[in-house]
Coordinates of C-alpha atoms in Angstrom, one line a residue:
M187 CA 0.1 -0.1 0.0
I188 CA 1.0 3.3 -0.9
T189 CA 0.1 5.8 2.3
L190 CA 0.0 9.6 1.3
A191 CA -0.5 12.2 4.1
V192 CA -2.7 15.0 3.0
D193 CA -3.0 18.6 4.6
A194 CA -6.9 18.8 4.4
M195 CA -7.2 22.2 5.8
G196 CA -4.9 24.2 3.1
G197 CA -5.7 25.8 -0.2
D198 CA -8.5 28.7 -0.9
Q199 CA -11.4 26.5 0.1
G200 CA -10.8 23.6 2.6
L201 CA -12.6 20.6 2.8
A202 CA -14.8 21.3 0.3
V203 CA -12.1 21.2 -2.2
T204 CA -10.1 18.6 -0.7
V205 CA -12.4 16.0 0.5
P206 CA -13.9 15.2 -2.1
G207 CA -10.9 15.4 -4.9
A208 CA -9.3 12.6 -2.2
T209 CA -12.3 10.7 -2.1
A210 CA -12.7 10.0 -6.1
F211 CA -8.6 9.6 -6.1
L212 CA -9.2 6.8 -3.1
Q213 CA -11.9 5.1 -5.5
A214 CA -9.6 4.8 -8.3
H215 CA -6.4 3.6 -6.3
P216 CA -7.5 0.5 -3.6
D217 CA -3.3 0.5 -3.3
V218 CA -3.4 3.7 -0.8
R219 CA -4.2 4.6 2.1
L220 CA -4.7 8.4 3.2
I221 CA -3.5 10.2 6.7
M222 CA -5.8 13.3 6.3
T223 CA -4.6 16.1 8.9
G224 CA -6.6 18.4 10.2
D225 CA -10.2 19.2 12.5
E226 CA -11.2 15.7 13.2
T227 CA -15.1 16.5 13.7
Q228 CA -14.5 19.0 10.3
L229 CA -12.9 16.5 8.8
R230 CA -14.6 13.4 9.5
Q231 CA -18.6 14.9 8.7
A232 CA -17.2 16.5 5.7
L233 CA -15.6 12.7 4.9
T234 CA -18.6 11.2 6.2
A235 CA -21.1 13.5 3.5
A236 CA -19.1 12.9 0.4
G237 CA -19.0 8.6 0.9
A238 CA -15.1 8.4 1.6
P239 CA -13.8 4.8 2.2
M240 CA -13.4 5.2 6.0
E241 CA -11.5 2.2 6.1
R242 CA -8.2 3.7 4.6
I243 CA -8.5 6.9 5.4
D244 CA -7.1 7.6 9.0
I245 CA -7.5 11.8 10.4
C246 CA -4.7 13.4 12.0
H247 CA -6.3 15.7 14.5
T248 CA -4.8 19.3 14.4
T249 CA -5.4 22.6 16.5
Q250 CA -3.7 25.5 13.8
V251 CA -4.1 26.3 9.8
V252 CA -2.1 28.1 7.9
G253 CA -3.3 31.2 6.3
M254 CA -2.7 31.4 2.5
D255 CA -1.8 34.9 2.8
E256 CA 0.7 34.3 6.0
A257 CA 4.2 35.5 6.1
P258 CA 6.5 31.8 5.8
Q259 CA 8.6 32.2 8.9
S260 CA 5.5 32.9 11.0
A261 CA 3.9 29.9 10.0
L262 CA 6.9 27.9 10.5
K263 CA 8.1 29.4 14.3
N264 CA 3.6 29.7 15.3
K265 CA 2.1 27.0 13.4
K266 CA 3.8 23.9 14.6
D267 CA 0.6 22.0 15.3
S268 CA -0.9 23.1 11.4
S269 CA -2.0 20.5 9.1
M270 CA 0.4 21.8 6.6
R271 CA 3.4 20.8 9.3
V272 CA 1.4 17.6 10.9
A273 CA 0.9 16.2 7.2
V274 CA 4.8 16.8 6.8
N275 CA 5.9 15.2 9.7
Q276 CA 4.5 11.7 8.4
V277 CA 7.0 11.9 5.4
K278 CA 9.5 12.9 8.4
E279 CA 8.6 10.0 10.5
G280 CA 8.4 7.2 7.6
K281 CA 4.6 7.4 8.0
A282 CA 3.7 8.3 4.6
Q283 CA 5.3 8.5 1.2
A284 CA 4.5 11.8 0.4
A285 CA 2.8 14.9 1.5
V286 CA 0.6 17.4 -0.3
S287 CA -0.7 20.2 0.1
A288 CA -3.2 23.3 -1.0
G289 CA -1.8 25.6 0.9
N290 CA 0.4 28.9 1.3
T291 CA 3.2 27.9 -1.0
G292 CA 5.9 30.0 0.8
A293 CA 5.1 28.5 4.3
L294 CA 5.1 24.8 2.6
M295 CA 8.0 25.7 0.7
A296 CA 9.9 26.6 4.6
T297 CA 8.3 23.8 6.5
A298 CA 9.0 21.3 4.0
R299 CA 12.5 22.3 3.9
F300 CA 12.9 22.7 7.7
V301 CA 11.2 18.9 8.7
L302 CA 13.1 17.6 5.7
K303 CA 15.9 19.3 4.9
T304 CA 17.4 19.2 1.7
I305 CA 19.5 16.6 -0.7
P306 CA 23.1 16.7 0.2
G307 CA 24.8 19.7 -2.4
I308 CA 21.6 21.0 -2.9
E309 CA 21.7 24.4 -1.7
R310 CA 17.8 25.3 -2.1
P311 CA 14.7 23.0 -3.1
A312 CA 13.1 24.2 -6.4
I313 CA 9.0 24.2 -7.3
A314 CA 9.3 21.6 -10.4
K315 CA 6.3 20.9 -12.5
F316 CA 5.9 18.2 -15.5
L317 CA 4.0 20.8 -18.5
P318 CA 2.6 19.1 -21.4
S319 CA 3.8 19.5 -25.3
D320 CA 2.3 19.3 -28.8
T321 CA 2.7 15.8 -28.2
D322 CA 2.5 13.1 -25.9
H323 CA 6.3 14.2 -24.2
V324 CA 5.9 16.5 -21.3
T325 CA 8.6 18.6 -19.6
L326 CA 9.6 18.9 -16.2
A327 CA 10.7 23.1 -15.6
L328 CA 11.8 24.3 -13.0
D329 CA 12.5 26.4 -10.6
L330 CA 8.6 27.7 -10.6
G331 CA 9.2 30.4 -7.9
A332 CA 10.4 29.2 -5.2
N333 CA 14.2 31.5 -5.5
V334 CA 13.9 34.2 -7.3
D335 CA 17.2 35.0 -6.8
C336 CA 20.2 32.2 -7.8
T337 CA 23.3 31.4 -8.5
P338 CA 25.0 29.8 -11.5
E339 CA 25.9 27.1 -9.4
Q340 CA 21.7 27.2 -8.0
L341 CA 20.9 26.7 -11.5
A342 CA 23.4 23.5 -12.3
Q343 CA 22.1 22.2 -9.2
F344 CA 18.4 22.6 -10.2
A345 CA 19.4 20.9 -14.0
V346 CA 21.2 18.2 -11.6
I347 CA 18.0 17.3 -9.7
G348 CA 15.2 17.6 -12.3
S349 CA 17.9 15.7 -14.6
E350 CA 17.7 12.9 -12.3
L351 CA 14.3 12.8 -11.5
V352 CA 13.2 12.4 -14.9
H353 CA 16.1 9.8 -15.3
A354 CA 14.3 7.5 -12.3
L355 CA 10.7 8.3 -14.1
H356 CA 11.8 7.1 -17.2
P357 CA 15.2 5.3 -17.4
Q358 CA 14.7 3.6 -20.4
K359 CA 14.8 7.2 -22.9
G360 CA 18.3 7.4 -21.6
Q361 CA 19.8 10.6 -20.1
P362 CA 17.1 13.2 -19.9
R363 CA 18.2 16.3 -22.5
V364 CA 18.8 19.8 -20.5
G365 CA 17.8 22.8 -21.2
L366 CA 18.3 26.1 -20.5
V367 CA 15.9 29.2 -20.5
N368 CA 16.9 31.7 -21.7
V369 CA 16.6 34.9 -24.6
G370 CA 17.7 33.5 -27.2
T371 CA 19.4 30.5 -28.2
E372 CA 23.2 32.0 -28.5
D373 CA 25.5 31.4 -25.8
I374 CA 26.3 34.7 -25.9
K375 CA 22.9 35.9 -25.0
G376 CA 21.5 36.0 -21.5
T377 CA 22.1 37.7 -18.2
D378 CA 25.7 36.8 -16.5
T379 CA 24.8 34.7 -14.5
V380 CA 23.0 32.5 -16.9
K381 CA 26.4 32.6 -18.9
Q382 CA 28.1 31.5 -16.2
T383 CA 25.4 28.5 -15.3
Y384 CA 26.0 28.1 -19.2
K385 CA 29.7 26.6 -18.6
L386 CA 28.8 25.1 -15.5
L387 CA 26.1 22.7 -17.4
Q388 CA 28.8 23.0 -20.7
N389 CA 31.2 21.0 -19.1
S390 CA 29.0 19.0 -16.5
K391 CA 28.2 15.0 -17.6
L392 CA 24.4 16.3 -18.5
N393 CA 23.0 15.7 -21.5
F394 CA 23.0 19.8 -21.9
I395 CA 21.4 21.2 -25.2
G396 CA 22.5 24.5 -24.4
N397 CA 19.7 27.4 -24.0
I398 CA 16.4 27.0 -25.3
E399 CA 13.7 29.5 -25.4
S400 CA 10.5 29.4 -23.5
N401 CA 8.5 28.6 -26.7
G402 CA 10.1 25.7 -27.5
I403 CA 9.0 23.8 -23.9
L404 CA 5.9 23.4 -25.9
Y405 CA 7.2 21.3 -28.8
G406 CA 9.0 19.2 -26.3
E407 CA 12.7 20.9 -27.3
A408 CA 14.3 19.7 -24.3
D409 CA 13.0 17.0 -20.7
V410 CA 13.9 19.7 -17.8
V411 CA 13.9 23.4 -18.8
V412 CA 16.1 25.1 -15.8
A413 CA 15.4 28.8 -15.0
D414 CA 15.1 30.9 -11.7
G415 CA 12.2 31.4 -10.0
F416 CA 11.0 35.0 -11.3
V417 CA 11.7 33.6 -14.7
G418 CA 9.7 30.3 -14.2
N419 CA 6.7 31.9 -12.9
V420 CA 6.2 34.5 -15.1
M421 CA 6.8 32.0 -17.7
L422 CA 4.5 29.4 -16.2
K423 CA 1.8 32.0 -15.3
T424 CA 2.1 32.9 -19.2
I425 CA 1.5 29.6 -20.4
E426 CA -1.3 28.6 -18.3
G427 CA -3.1 32.3 -19.4
A428 CA -2.4 31.3 -22.9
V429 CA -4.6 28.2 -22.9
K430 CA -7.3 29.7 -20.5
F431 CA -7.2 32.4 -23.5
M432 CA -7.0 30.0 -26.3
S433 CA -9.8 28.4 -24.4
G434 CA -12.3 31.1 -24.2
A435 CA -11.3 32.5 -27.5
I436 CA -12.1 29.4 -29.5
R437 CA -16.0 28.8 -26.8
R438 CA -16.7 32.8 -28.0
E439 CA -16.2 32.3 -31.7
F440 CA -18.2 28.8 -31.7
Q441 CA -21.1 30.5 -30.4
S442 CA -21.1 33.7 -32.0
N443 CA -23.7 32.7 -34.7
L444 CA -25.8 29.8 -35.9
F445 CA -23.5 28.8 -38.7
N446 CA -20.7 28.6 -36.1
K447 CA -22.7 26.4 -33.4
L448 CA -23.6 23.9 -36.1
A449 CA -19.9 23.9 -36.9
A450 CA -19.0 23.3 -33.1
I451 CA -21.4 20.5 -33.6
A452 CA -19.7 18.6 -36.2
A453 CA -16.3 19.6 -34.6
L454 CA -17.3 18.6 -31.3
P455 CA -15.0 15.1 -30.5
A456 CA -11.8 17.3 -31.9
L457 CA -12.4 19.9 -29.1
K458 CA -13.5 17.8 -26.4
G459 CA -9.7 15.8 -27.1
L460 CA -8.6 19.6 -27.3
K461 CA -10.3 20.6 -23.9
N462 CA -9.1 17.6 -22.5
K463 CA -5.4 17.8 -23.4
L464 CA -5.1 21.8 -22.3
D465 CA -7.2 21.5 -19.4
P466 CA -4.4 22.7 -16.4
R467 CA -6.1 20.9 -14.0
K468 CA -4.5 17.5 -15.0
F469 CA -1.3 19.3 -14.9
N470 CA -2.0 20.5 -11.1
G471 CA 0.7 19.1 -8.9
A472 CA 4.2 21.4 -8.7
I473 CA 7.3 19.2 -6.9
L474 CA 9.0 20.8 -4.2
L475 CA 11.9 19.1 -5.4
G476 CA 15.3 19.1 -3.5
L477 CA 14.3 17.8 -0.6
R478 CA 15.0 14.3 1.2
G479 CA 11.3 13.8 1.2
I480 CA 8.4 13.6 -1.3
V481 CA 6.0 17.5 -1.0
I482 CA 3.5 18.3 -3.7
K483 CA 1.9 21.0 -3.8
S484 CA -1.2 21.7 -5.0
H485 CA -2.6 25.4 -6.8
G486 CA -4.8 26.8 -3.6
G487 CA -7.2 27.9 -5.8
T488 CA -7.9 24.3 -7.4
D489 CA -11.6 22.5 -7.7
E490 CA -11.6 19.0 -6.1
T491 CA -10.6 17.7 -9.9
G492 CA -7.5 19.6 -10.2
F493 CA -6.4 18.4 -6.1
R494 CA -7.5 14.8 -7.0
Y495 CA -4.9 15.0 -10.2
A496 CA -2.1 16.6 -7.3
L497 CA -2.4 13.3 -5.2
E498 CA -1.9 10.7 -8.8
E499 CA 1.3 13.2 -8.7
A500 CA 2.4 12.3 -5.9
Y501 CA 0.9 8.6 -6.3
H502 CA 3.2 7.8 -8.7
E503 CA 6.6 9.7 -7.2
A504 CA 5.9 7.3 -4.4
K505 CA 5.4 4.4 -6.5
S506 CA 8.7 5.0 -8.8
A507 CA 10.7 5.6 -5.6
G508 CA 12.9 8.4 -7.5
L509 CA 13.9 10.5 -4.7
S510 CA 15.6 7.3 -3.5
K511 CA 16.8 6.1 -6.6
I512 CA 17.9 10.0 -7.0
E513 CA 20.1 10.9 -4.5
Q514 CA 23.7 8.7 -5.7
G515 CA 22.8 10.1 -9.0
V516 CA 22.9 14.0 -7.8
A517 CA 26.3 13.2 -5.7
E518 CA 28.0 12.2 -8.8
Q519 CA 26.4 14.7 -11.5
L520 CA 27.1 17.3 -8.1
A521 CA 31.1 16.0 -7.5
A522 CA 31.5 16.6 -11.6
L523 CA 30.3 20.4 -11.3
E524 CA 32.3 21.2 -8.8
T525 CA 35.5 20.1 -11.5
A526 CA 33.8 22.3 -14.2
K527 CA 33.6 25.0 -11.9
A528 CA 37.1 24.7 -11.1
V529 CA 38.5 24.6 -14.0
Q530 CA 35.9 27.8 -15.0
N531 CA 37.2 29.8 -12.7
E532 CA 41.0 28.2 -13.4
N533 CA 40.3 29.8 -17.2
V534 CA 39.3 33.2 -15.6
G535 CA 42.1 33.5 -13.7
G536 CA 44.2 32.8 -16.3
L537 CA 43.2 35.6 -18.8

């Protein structure tokens, strides 16, 4: 059995989303148990009303909830019995293989980093997410908002942990292609930080394919794409906005007149397929990558379907045992990066 810890109180709507999402998830996965953290009375009532399979749910009572606008350090210091903190503790104590929360992103990152610590050699965790492309290919993108300012070494570390995760999940595909998000593909472009990162990755043991423009992500040009949290978050929000814009524009056009409405009926199978492929809820669930434990961040404003997909992400991560597989690979890649950095410094010093 796979056991997942669920912060039942987190997110914009709390129990109204987490309970039906968890119930639907359990119905699809008979090999899963959940530890749901939150106010026991409220949680039990919500689960009973949803018809949840209580024989596969353990309720862990907590007395606090982290607010969506609460400062991360305040939550870390003052909310030790929050549903979020207790859910992460389940992973630390070995009671669950992964934790899922739709709560405050900053607080979740701070809490997870404090409780679980980072993989040796990784300075900061990153928010990573699989994004779709125009084929069945998906690309792991990181960092998507946790670290707005990064050193070249930290960006290179993101590349390492991203590459090792994708390789652990899909070993049959060989070494993942790693791209560095930039304003152009030429190595002379970008900020000093990006240029230095390029050199580090070029001399690493990663399958580094060079710079990649953000539009290339949606065409499957790389398996892993790396950026600092500022660029990554802007990129992610732009993609999400573009998808919503396109969906709305298509719907409005087909509803604009009788002819278009008739055309929509003929095109309905294709439209349903397109809607299913572009549904952002299917890609809900970002990985806090670089921690010594699996923590999945669900979008705070998602609905029950989106939360179910966040649980799906946690389930696949836990079942693949990817975390246990990547630590050795990370150590080897980081050693190679240190060598590359030393060579780079020698070359600079010799100028």
